């Protein structure tokens, strides 16, 4: 069985006695469900997802509070019971590590002893499907040795050694600090630990044995020692605890974790979510760090199409080389273009660069649209402004001014293409809301910063 198919084997253990589980085991968890729903304030307006929903009793109880419910479990036969219980809910068979719902689909995500420290990717998925500010509630076993009712779980330890080790690893999430750390690492905030009431009750040892045998860990134990030995062990444990006129009762510590998905703050990278860091994106970021010392907001935006970013800059390089432009002359063209467009980002970035190549006064003069002393720079600045402002308003005389400044027609074409490509870059950044980086703002000389009175503001440091 491949890792991908792993979850498909879950039904063998958890689904084989689905009816017993639904009617004899799951109802014993009702205190836990009610308590967590109460802590989360599950109500009528909430879209709630229960991960590892089992036979769906928690889904049914959330629906009873008026929530619109969904649930997922790997055990097909348990999901069949859940669908019978809550026909109006969106109940799916699947893997908690690849939830079949879109980002931001739910206000509340719950999982009752379904997500454990051994499956941290499930938390990434829970975070993904929550809306910003959405609530997460998880339960895990608490301190079993300190729980008077822990005897009920003892027959699970009859399983083969690796299975028992895995059960122990799962229980580790209940230790103080463990869940808090895991949830914070997954990106959740406002993590809170709460006590959850939990008590299983059974009419007699036979009811207990049947309920216990319906679970997944019992299947692992039965695989190891056989059904008769499992039943015998469980029966003997329960027999010792029979009380006259009272049910068998097993109180177990259960820990609840409450957390939230952070509310997204306006990102300097613009209106789009920052995409995952692929190899192409990483190389974009690495170039920034090498050249600027930090990753630029613009790069986080262009991370949606790093190949187009690289292609665009490759074309810009080709045009600049064909035109024989110095870095200082490129600075004049870009600052004249960006200031005409009202693009603060490129105005500041290239104003700073031009200040380094020439001086801050010259950079500020180009940004403010003033005449420049150098006739070549003046011709370039005037042409960049005209191309940016009104490409249909240019005339042969404007091109002649560039020829007079020493550029031949091939260079004029390359200069014009260079400006047009810069307009494309600025337009994407501006339209999609990229802000000049705080780090950039801190490095820009005062005359340049003061000259830039347009466009999106610099990010707060
Ligand atoms: C301890 S039970 C909890 C069930 C239910 N939440 C309850 O309160 O009784 C664990 C559940 O996780 C499900 N499960 C195990 N691996 C899974 C996976 N990879 N994806 C989804 N569900 C899974 C099992 O089928 C089982 O129903």
Short mmCIF file of C-alpha atoms and ligand atoms in Angstrom, two decimals:
data_model
loop_
_atom_site.label_atom_id
_atom_site.label_comp_id
_atom_site.label_asym_id
_atom_site.label_seq_id
_atom_site.Cartn_x
_atom_site.Cartn_y
_atom_site.Cartn_z
CA UNK A 1 0.00 0.00 0.00
CA UNK A 2 1.45 3.40 -0.94
CA UNK A 3 1.49 6.27 1.54
CA UNK A 4 -1.13 7.95 -0.61
CA UNK A 5 -3.47 4.98 -0.21
CA UNK A 6 -2.70 4.64 3.52
CA UNK A 7 -5.85 6.38 4.68
CA UNK A 8 -7.93 4.02 2.56
CA UNK A 9 -6.98 1.21 4.92
CA UNK A 10 -8.52 3.07 7.87
CA UNK A 11 -11.99 1.68 7.15
CA UNK A 12 -10.76 -1.87 7.82
CA UNK A 13 -10.31 -0.98 11.48
CA UNK A 14 -12.72 1.89 12.09
CA UNK A 15 -15.48 0.87 9.69
CA UNK A 16 -15.77 -2.85 10.32
CA UNK A 17 -18.23 -2.45 13.19
CA UNK A 18 -19.65 0.91 12.21
CA UNK A 19 -23.08 0.30 13.70
CA UNK A 20 -21.64 -0.79 17.06
CA UNK A 21 -19.31 2.23 17.05
CA UNK A 22 -22.12 4.64 16.22
CA UNK A 23 -24.54 3.32 18.82
CA UNK A 24 -22.37 1.92 21.63
CA UNK A 25 -19.11 3.89 21.57
CA UNK A 26 -19.58 7.33 20.01
CA UNK A 27 -22.54 8.39 22.23
CA UNK A 28 -20.16 8.15 25.20
CA UNK A 29 -18.28 11.16 23.77
CA UNK A 30 -21.29 13.48 23.91
CA UNK A 31 -19.97 15.54 26.88
CA UNK A 32 -16.83 16.27 24.91
CA UNK A 33 -18.77 17.39 21.83
CA UNK A 34 -21.14 19.64 23.77
CA UNK A 35 -18.30 21.21 25.78
CA UNK A 36 -16.12 22.01 22.77
CA UNK A 37 -19.04 23.41 20.75
CA UNK A 38 -19.86 25.58 23.74
CA UNK A 39 -16.26 26.85 24.04
CA UNK A 40 -16.23 27.66 20.32
CA UNK A 41 -19.62 29.33 20.47
CA UNK A 42 -20.89 27.25 17.55
CA UNK A 43 -24.07 28.93 16.39
CA UNK A 44 -26.58 29.42 13.64
CA UNK A 45 -24.40 31.46 11.31
CA UNK A 46 -21.43 29.13 11.40
CA UNK A 47 -20.16 26.88 8.65
CA UNK A 48 -18.61 24.02 10.64
CA UNK A 49 -16.29 21.24 9.46
CA UNK A 50 -15.60 18.22 11.68
CA UNK A 51 -12.37 16.46 10.68
CA UNK A 52 -12.28 12.70 11.37
CA UNK A 53 -15.99 12.94 12.05
CA UNK A 54 -16.47 9.23 12.68
CA UNK A 55 -20.15 8.29 12.58
CA UNK A 56 -21.10 11.97 12.72
CA UNK A 57 -22.59 12.44 16.19
CA UNK A 58 -20.61 15.67 16.69
CA UNK A 59 -21.82 16.85 13.29
CA UNK A 60 -25.40 16.10 14.33
CA UNK A 61 -24.96 18.08 17.56
CA UNK A 62 -23.44 21.07 15.71
CA UNK A 63 -26.36 20.95 13.27
CA UNK A 64 -28.73 20.95 16.25
CA UNK A 65 -27.17 24.30 17.22
CA UNK A 66 -28.15 25.63 13.80
CA UNK A 67 -24.75 25.39 12.12
CA UNK A 68 -24.31 24.45 8.46
CA UNK A 69 -22.22 21.32 8.75
CA UNK A 70 -19.64 19.33 6.87
CA UNK A 71 -17.57 16.36 7.96
CA UNK A 72 -14.83 14.13 6.65
CA UNK A 73 -13.63 10.70 7.68
CA UNK A 74 -11.47 8.06 6.06
CA UNK A 75 -13.83 5.24 7.11
CA UNK A 76 -16.48 4.90 4.45
CA UNK A 77 -18.78 2.82 6.63
CA UNK A 78 -18.72 5.43 9.41
CA UNK A 79 -19.49 8.21 6.92
CA UNK A 80 -22.48 6.14 5.75
CA UNK A 81 -23.87 6.31 9.31
CA UNK A 82 -23.09 10.04 9.51
CA UNK A 83 -25.02 10.65 6.28
CA UNK A 84 -27.97 8.73 7.68
CA UNK A 85 -27.84 10.86 10.84
CA UNK A 86 -27.43 14.26 9.19
CA UNK A 87 -28.73 14.07 5.61
CA UNK A 88 -28.38 17.84 5.11
CA UNK A 89 -24.66 17.92 5.93
CA UNK A 90 -21.83 17.80 3.40
CA UNK A 91 -20.21 14.52 4.51
CA UNK A 92 -17.28 13.13 2.58
CA UNK A 93 -14.98 10.13 2.65
CA UNK A 94 -11.39 11.30 2.40
CA UNK A 95 -8.04 12.06 3.95
CA UNK A 96 -7.61 14.79 6.56
CA UNK A 97 -4.23 15.60 4.96
CA UNK A 98 -5.88 16.71 1.71
CA UNK A 99 -9.25 18.22 2.56
CA UNK A 100 -11.54 18.41 -0.47
CA UNK A 101 -12.75 21.95 0.27
CA UNK A 102 -11.56 25.32 -1.01
CA UNK A 103 -9.52 27.77 1.08
CA UNK A 104 -11.60 29.78 3.56
CA UNK A 105 -14.70 27.54 3.38
CA UNK A 106 -15.45 27.32 7.14
CA UNK A 107 -15.93 29.54 10.18
CA UNK A 108 -15.23 26.69 12.59
CA UNK A 109 -13.17 23.51 12.27
CA UNK A 110 -13.36 20.82 14.94
CA UNK A 111 -11.69 17.48 15.42
CA UNK A 112 -12.45 15.20 18.33
CA UNK A 113 -9.38 13.10 19.03
CA UNK A 114 -8.95 12.93 15.27
CA UNK A 115 -5.88 15.15 14.67
CA UNK A 116 -2.79 14.20 16.60
CA UNK A 117 0.82 15.28 16.86
CA UNK A 118 1.66 12.45 14.48
CA UNK A 119 -0.30 14.10 11.68
CA UNK A 120 0.74 17.79 11.74
CA UNK A 121 -0.06 18.32 8.02
CA UNK A 122 -3.71 17.92 8.96
CA UNK A 123 -3.37 21.19 10.89
CA UNK A 124 -2.08 22.95 7.76
CA UNK A 125 -5.21 21.78 6.01
CA UNK A 126 -7.45 22.89 8.88
CA UNK A 127 -5.83 26.35 8.72
CA UNK A 128 -6.27 26.52 4.95
CA UNK A 129 -10.01 25.79 4.94
CA UNK A 130 -10.76 28.27 7.75
CA UNK A 131 -11.72 31.85 6.97
CA UNK A 132 -9.33 34.49 8.40
CA UNK A 133 -10.24 34.78 12.06
CA UNK A 134 -11.94 31.35 11.94
CA UNK A 135 -12.02 29.16 15.07
CA UNK A 136 -10.36 25.80 15.57
CA UNK A 137 -11.23 23.37 18.35
CA UNK A 138 -9.38 20.10 18.89
CA UNK A 139 -9.50 17.50 21.59
CA UNK A 140 -6.82 14.99 22.52
CA UNK A 141 -6.39 12.53 25.37
CA UNK A 142 -4.93 14.20 28.45
CA UNK A 143 -2.90 12.61 31.25
CA UNK A 144 -4.08 9.01 31.02
CA UNK A 145 -2.13 7.72 34.03
CA UNK A 146 -3.85 10.35 36.18
CA UNK A 147 -7.27 9.40 34.80
CA UNK A 148 -9.35 7.07 37.01
CA UNK A 149 -11.07 5.63 33.94
CA UNK A 150 -7.94 4.93 31.89
CA UNK A 151 -8.49 1.19 32.47
CA UNK A 152 -11.02 1.23 29.62
CA UNK A 153 -8.20 1.89 27.14
CA UNK A 154 -5.84 -0.76 28.51
CA UNK A 155 -6.82 -3.52 26.00
CA UNK A 156 -5.47 -1.31 23.20
CA UNK A 157 -1.96 -1.98 24.51
CA UNK A 158 -2.32 -5.60 23.36
CA UNK A 159 -1.53 -4.36 19.84
CA UNK A 160 1.87 -4.98 18.23
CA UNK A 161 4.72 -2.86 19.60
CA UNK A 162 4.91 -0.27 16.74
CA UNK A 163 1.15 0.32 16.98
CA UNK A 164 1.37 0.84 20.74
CA UNK A 165 4.30 3.24 20.23
CA UNK A 166 2.17 5.16 17.74
CA UNK A 167 -0.73 5.29 20.23
CA UNK A 168 1.70 6.72 22.82
CA UNK A 169 2.98 9.34 20.36
CA UNK A 170 -0.61 10.37 19.71
CA UNK A 171 -1.25 10.83 23.42
CA UNK A 172 1.84 13.07 23.71
CA UNK A 173 -0.07 16.00 22.23
CA UNK A 174 -1.99 16.34 25.48
CA UNK A 175 1.15 17.21 27.47
CA UNK A 176 1.35 20.83 28.65
CA UNK A 177 2.90 22.99 25.96
CA UNK A 178 2.87 20.31 23.24
CA UNK A 179 -0.36 21.27 21.50
CA UNK A 180 0.28 24.97 22.00
CA UNK A 181 3.62 24.60 20.23
CA UNK A 182 2.23 22.51 17.39
CA UNK A 183 -0.66 24.90 16.76
CA UNK A 184 1.54 28.00 16.86
CA UNK A 185 4.00 26.33 14.46
CA UNK A 186 1.10 25.64 12.10
CA UNK A 187 0.27 29.36 12.08
CA UNK A 188 -2.64 29.50 14.55
CA UNK A 189 -2.96 32.32 17.06
CA UNK A 190 -4.78 32.84 20.38
CA UNK A 191 -4.11 29.23 21.36
CA UNK A 192 -5.87 28.28 24.56
CA UNK A 193 -5.96 25.02 26.49
CA UNK A 194 -9.21 24.00 28.16
CA UNK A 195 -10.38 21.03 30.21
CA UNK A 196 -12.99 18.92 28.50
CA UNK A 197 -15.33 16.67 30.50
CA UNK A 198 -15.18 13.08 29.35
CA UNK A 199 -16.71 9.92 30.80
CA UNK A 200 -17.64 6.69 29.13
CA UNK A 201 -20.48 4.77 30.73
CA UNK A 202 -21.59 1.23 30.02
CA UNK A 203 -24.54 -0.81 31.24
CA UNK A 204 -22.38 -3.89 31.89
CA UNK A 205 -19.04 -5.49 30.90
CA UNK A 206 -20.56 -6.97 27.73
CA UNK A 207 -21.65 -3.52 26.54
CA UNK A 208 -18.18 -2.17 27.28
CA UNK A 209 -16.43 -4.98 25.40
CA UNK A 210 -18.68 -4.55 22.37
CA UNK A 211 -18.21 -0.77 22.33
CA UNK A 212 -14.45 -1.02 22.69
CA UNK A 213 -14.13 -3.75 20.05
CA UNK A 214 -15.76 -1.45 17.48
CA UNK A 215 -12.84 1.01 17.46
CA UNK A 216 -9.73 1.22 15.29
CA UNK A 217 -7.16 0.61 18.06
CA UNK A 218 -9.14 -2.47 19.17
CA UNK A 219 -8.77 -3.83 15.65
CA UNK A 220 -4.99 -3.41 15.97
CA UNK A 221 -5.04 -5.29 19.29
CA UNK A 222 -7.26 -8.06 17.87
CA UNK A 223 -4.88 -8.42 14.91
CA UNK A 224 -2.06 -9.02 17.39
CA UNK A 225 -3.63 -11.34 20.00
CA UNK A 226 -6.87 -12.57 18.42
CA UNK A 227 -10.45 -11.65 19.24
CA UNK A 228 -10.89 -14.12 22.12
CA UNK A 229 -7.86 -12.83 24.07
CA UNK A 230 -8.92 -9.25 23.49
CA UNK A 231 -12.46 -9.90 24.73
CA UNK A 232 -11.21 -11.88 27.71
CA UNK A 233 -8.83 -9.08 28.81
CA UNK A 234 -11.46 -6.38 28.40
CA UNK A 235 -14.18 -8.43 30.09
CA UNK A 236 -11.96 -9.13 33.12
CA UNK A 237 -11.05 -5.45 33.49
CA UNK A 238 -14.67 -4.40 33.46
CA UNK A 239 -15.88 -7.19 35.70
CA UNK A 240 -13.71 -5.87 38.55
CA UNK A 241 -15.42 -2.49 38.31
CA UNK A 242 -19.07 -3.51 38.25
CA UNK A 243 -21.09 -1.48 40.81
CA UNK A 244 -24.49 -2.37 42.14
CA UNK A 245 -27.19 -0.11 40.74
CA UNK A 246 -24.72 2.10 38.84
CA UNK A 247 -23.24 1.93 35.34
CA UNK A 248 -19.60 1.17 34.66
CA UNK A 249 -18.10 4.64 34.49
CA UNK A 250 -14.67 5.66 33.18
CA UNK A 251 -13.62 9.27 33.53
CA UNK A 252 -10.67 10.18 31.33
CA UNK A 253 -8.75 13.42 31.08
CA UNK A 254 -9.32 15.09 27.75
CA UNK A 255 -7.57 18.28 26.71
CA UNK A 256 -9.19 20.81 24.40
CA UNK A 257 -7.25 23.30 22.30
CA UNK A 258 -8.95 26.43 21.02
CA UNK A 259 -7.20 28.60 18.44
CA UNK A 260 -7.83 31.01 15.62
CA UNK A 261 -6.59 31.53 12.11
CA UNK A 262 -4.96 34.98 12.07
CA UNK A 263 -6.97 37.78 10.53
CA UNK A 264 -5.04 38.83 7.47
CA UNK A 265 -3.62 42.31 7.71
CA UNK A 266 -3.30 44.34 4.54
CA UNK A 267 -0.13 43.06 2.97
CA UNK A 268 2.40 45.30 1.30
CA UNK A 269 2.64 42.56 -1.31
CA UNK A 270 -0.75 43.67 -2.63
CA UNK A 271 -4.25 42.36 -2.90
CA UNK A 272 -3.35 38.78 -3.85
CA UNK A 273 -2.35 36.05 -1.43
CA UNK A 274 1.38 35.39 -1.50
CA UNK A 275 1.82 32.16 -3.49
CA UNK A 276 3.80 29.13 -2.27
CA UNK A 277 7.59 29.36 -2.50
CA UNK A 278 8.51 27.18 -5.49
CA UNK A 279 12.09 26.92 -6.77
CA UNK A 280 11.45 29.77 -9.25
CA UNK A 281 10.00 31.95 -6.50
CA UNK A 282 12.91 31.17 -4.18
CA UNK A 283 15.38 32.27 -6.83
CA UNK A 284 13.43 35.55 -7.21
CA UNK A 285 13.64 36.09 -3.45
CA UNK A 286 17.33 35.09 -3.34
CA UNK A 287 18.16 37.68 -6.01
CA UNK A 288 16.38 40.34 -3.94
CA UNK A 289 18.27 39.41 -0.81
CA UNK A 290 21.57 39.45 -2.71
CA UNK A 291 20.84 42.84 -4.32
CA UNK A 292 18.66 44.65 -1.76
CA UNK A 293 19.19 42.77 1.48
CA UNK A 294 15.47 41.91 1.79
CA UNK A 295 12.63 40.32 -0.21
CA UNK A 296 10.67 43.04 -2.00
CA UNK A 297 6.88 43.27 -1.88
CA UNK A 298 6.93 43.43 -5.67
CA UNK A 299 8.69 40.07 -5.80
CA UNK A 300 6.08 38.52 -3.52
CA UNK A 301 3.52 39.69 -6.07
CA UNK A 302 5.50 38.56 -9.13
CA UNK A 303 5.95 35.22 -7.36
CA UNK A 304 2.66 34.37 -9.07
CA UNK A 305 4.55 34.26 -12.38
CA UNK A 306 8.29 34.26 -11.65
CA UNK A 307 9.10 33.17 -15.21
CA UNK A 308 7.30 36.23 -16.62
CA UNK A 309 9.16 38.45 -14.13
CA UNK A 310 12.46 36.98 -15.27
CA UNK A 311 11.45 37.27 -18.93
CA UNK A 312 10.41 40.89 -18.48
CA UNK A 313 13.69 41.80 -16.82
CA UNK A 314 15.60 39.91 -19.45
CA UNK A 315 13.84 42.01 -22.14
CA UNK A 316 14.55 45.19 -20.18
CA UNK A 317 18.22 44.23 -20.06
CA UNK A 318 18.26 43.52 -23.80
CA UNK A 319 16.61 46.86 -24.60
CA UNK A 320 18.95 48.80 -22.29
CA UNK A 321 22.00 47.15 -23.82
CA UNK A 322 20.75 47.73 -27.37
CA UNK A 323 20.26 51.40 -26.50
CA UNK A 324 23.71 51.56 -24.91
CA UNK A 325 22.22 53.08 -21.76
CA UNK A 326 24.33 53.63 -18.65
CA UNK A 327 22.77 52.78 -15.28
CA UNK A 328 22.43 56.51 -14.65
CA UNK A 329 20.56 57.00 -17.92
CA UNK A 330 18.28 54.06 -17.09
CA UNK A 331 17.66 55.77 -13.78
CA UNK A 332 16.57 58.94 -15.58
CA UNK A 333 14.21 56.98 -17.84
CA UNK A 334 12.67 54.91 -15.02
CA UNK A 335 12.17 57.79 -12.58
CA UNK A 336 10.70 59.99 -15.34
CA UNK A 337 8.36 57.16 -16.33
CA UNK A 338 7.37 56.11 -12.78
CA UNK A 339 6.72 59.70 -11.62
CA UNK A 340 4.55 60.35 -14.68
CA UNK A 341 2.55 57.19 -13.98
CA UNK A 342 2.23 58.09 -10.30
CA UNK A 343 4.04 54.90 -9.25
CA UNK A 344 5.65 55.56 -5.87
CA UNK A 345 7.35 52.14 -5.72
CA UNK A 346 9.58 52.50 -8.80
CA UNK A 347 9.97 56.24 -8.17
CA UNK A 348 11.52 55.50 -4.78
CA UNK A 349 13.49 52.40 -5.80
CA UNK A 350 15.02 54.04 -8.86
CA UNK A 351 15.19 57.49 -7.25
CA UNK A 352 17.47 55.89 -4.67
CA UNK A 353 19.49 54.15 -7.38
CA UNK A 354 19.81 57.34 -9.42
CA UNK A 355 20.85 59.26 -6.32
CA UNK A 356 23.62 56.69 -5.88
CA UNK A 357 24.73 56.98 -9.53
CA UNK A 358 24.47 60.80 -9.65
CA UNK A 359 23.14 62.66 -6.61
CA UNK A 360 19.89 63.01 -4.70
CA UNK A 361 19.23 66.51 -6.10
CA UNK A 362 19.30 65.23 -9.69
CA UNK A 363 17.04 62.28 -8.80
CA UNK A 364 14.57 64.61 -7.08
CA UNK A 365 14.64 66.97 -10.10
CA UNK A 366 13.71 64.16 -12.52
CA UNK A 367 10.94 63.00 -10.18
CA UNK A 368 9.53 66.53 -9.96
CA UNK A 369 9.64 66.93 -13.77
CA UNK A 370 12.21 69.73 -13.74
CA UNK A 371 14.61 70.50 -16.61
CA UNK A 372 18.00 68.82 -16.38
CA UNK A 373 21.38 70.41 -17.13
CA UNK A 374 22.70 67.51 -19.18
CA UNK A 375 21.12 67.65 -22.69
CA UNK A 376 21.18 63.86 -23.16
CA UNK A 377 19.50 63.26 -19.81
CA UNK A 378 17.04 66.03 -20.55
CA UNK A 379 16.14 64.40 -23.89
CA UNK A 380 15.69 61.00 -22.24
CA UNK A 381 13.52 62.39 -19.41
CA UNK A 382 11.31 64.36 -21.79
CA UNK A 383 10.85 61.34 -24.09
CA UNK A 384 10.06 58.96 -21.18
CA UNK A 385 7.39 61.36 -19.88
CA UNK A 386 5.79 61.76 -23.32
CA UNK A 387 5.74 58.00 -24.02
CA UNK A 388 4.21 57.33 -20.61
CA UNK A 389 1.69 60.17 -20.60
CA UNK A 390 0.42 60.04 -24.19
CA UNK A 391 2.09 57.73 -26.72
CA UNK A 392 -0.27 59.03 -29.44
CA UNK A 393 0.75 62.61 -28.72
CA UNK A 394 4.38 62.18 -29.78
CA UNK A 395 5.69 63.74 -33.01
CA UNK A 396 8.67 63.32 -35.33
CA UNK A 397 10.22 66.39 -33.69
CA UNK A 398 10.34 64.53 -30.35
CA UNK A 399 12.26 61.68 -31.97
CA UNK A 400 14.53 64.23 -33.64
CA UNK A 401 15.37 65.60 -30.18
CA UNK A 402 16.70 62.16 -29.27
CA UNK A 403 18.70 61.98 -32.52
CA UNK A 404 20.09 65.42 -31.68
CA UNK A 405 21.13 64.06 -28.28
CA UNK A 406 23.20 61.42 -30.09
CA UNK A 407 20.96 58.35 -30.35
CA UNK A 408 20.42 56.58 -33.68
CA UNK A 409 17.07 55.13 -34.70
CA UNK A 410 17.87 51.64 -33.40
CA UNK A 411 18.68 53.17 -30.04
CA UNK A 412 15.50 55.26 -30.09
CA UNK A 413 13.51 52.07 -30.68
CA UNK A 414 15.32 50.32 -27.82
CA UNK A 415 14.84 53.32 -25.47
CA UNK A 416 11.12 53.43 -26.26
CA UNK A 417 10.78 49.67 -25.71
CA UNK A 418 12.65 50.02 -22.43
CA UNK A 419 10.17 52.66 -21.23
CA UNK A 420 7.18 50.61 -22.42
CA UNK A 421 8.42 47.55 -20.51
CA UNK A 422 8.88 49.68 -17.38
CA UNK A 423 5.28 50.88 -17.78
CA UNK A 424 4.18 47.23 -17.87
CA UNK A 425 6.10 46.45 -14.68
CA UNK A 426 4.79 49.50 -12.82
CA UNK A 427 1.23 48.89 -13.99
CA UNK A 428 1.14 45.36 -12.58
CA UNK A 429 2.62 46.48 -9.25
CA UNK A 430 0.26 49.43 -8.89
CA UNK A 431 -2.93 47.76 -10.08
CA UNK A 432 -2.40 44.82 -7.72
CA UNK A 433 -1.64 47.02 -4.74
CA UNK A 434 2.08 46.49 -4.03
CA UNK A 435 3.42 49.05 -1.55
CA UNK A 436 6.99 50.32 -1.41
CA UNK A 437 8.81 48.25 1.21
CA UNK A 438 9.50 49.72 4.64
CA UNK A 439 13.16 48.70 4.20
CA UNK A 440 13.32 50.60 0.92
CA UNK A 441 11.66 53.67 2.47
CA UNK A 442 14.32 53.73 5.19
CA UNK A 443 17.15 53.77 2.64
CA UNK A 444 15.82 56.46 0.28
CA UNK A 445 17.58 59.86 0.64
CA UNK A 446 15.35 62.63 1.99
CA UNK A 447 15.20 64.76 -1.21
CA UNK A 448 13.97 61.74 -3.17
CA UNK A 449 11.48 60.72 -0.46
CA UNK A 450 10.11 64.26 -0.26
CA UNK A 451 9.74 64.47 -4.05
CA UNK A 452 7.52 61.39 -4.21
CA UNK A 453 4.10 62.71 -3.26
CA UNK A 454 2.04 60.20 -5.29
CA UNK A 455 1.11 56.53 -5.35
CA UNK A 456 0.77 53.96 -2.61
CA UNK A 457 2.36 54.80 0.75
CA UNK A 458 5.53 53.19 2.03
CA UNK A 459 4.84 50.21 4.34
CA UNK A 460 5.11 50.98 8.04
CA UNK A 461 8.40 49.66 9.47
C1 LIG B 1 -10.50 8.52 17.58
S1 LIG B 1 -11.57 8.44 16.18
C2 LIG B 1 -12.49 9.88 16.37
C3 LIG B 1 -13.80 9.75 15.69
C4 LIG B 1 -14.82 10.78 16.08
N1 LIG B 1 -14.27 12.11 15.92
C5 LIG B 1 -15.27 10.55 17.50
O1 LIG B 1 -15.33 11.53 18.22
O2 LIG B 1 -15.57 9.44 17.86
C6 LIG B 1 -10.52 8.73 14.87
C7 LIG B 1 -11.21 8.85 13.51
O3 LIG B 1 -10.24 9.25 12.58
C8 LIG B 1 -10.54 8.66 11.33
N2 LIG B 1 -9.32 8.72 10.54
C9 LIG B 1 -8.14 8.08 10.71
N3 LIG B 1 -7.25 8.46 9.79
C10 LIG B 1 -7.86 9.39 9.01
C11 LIG B 1 -7.44 10.17 7.88
N4 LIG B 1 -6.22 10.07 7.39
N5 LIG B 1 -8.32 11.05 7.36
C12 LIG B 1 -9.57 11.16 7.87
N6 LIG B 1 -10.01 10.44 8.91
C13 LIG B 1 -9.18 9.57 9.49
C14 LIG B 1 -11.01 7.29 11.72
O4 LIG B 1 -11.77 6.67 10.70
C15 LIG B 1 -11.82 7.58 12.96
O5 LIG B 1 -13.16 7.80 12.66
#
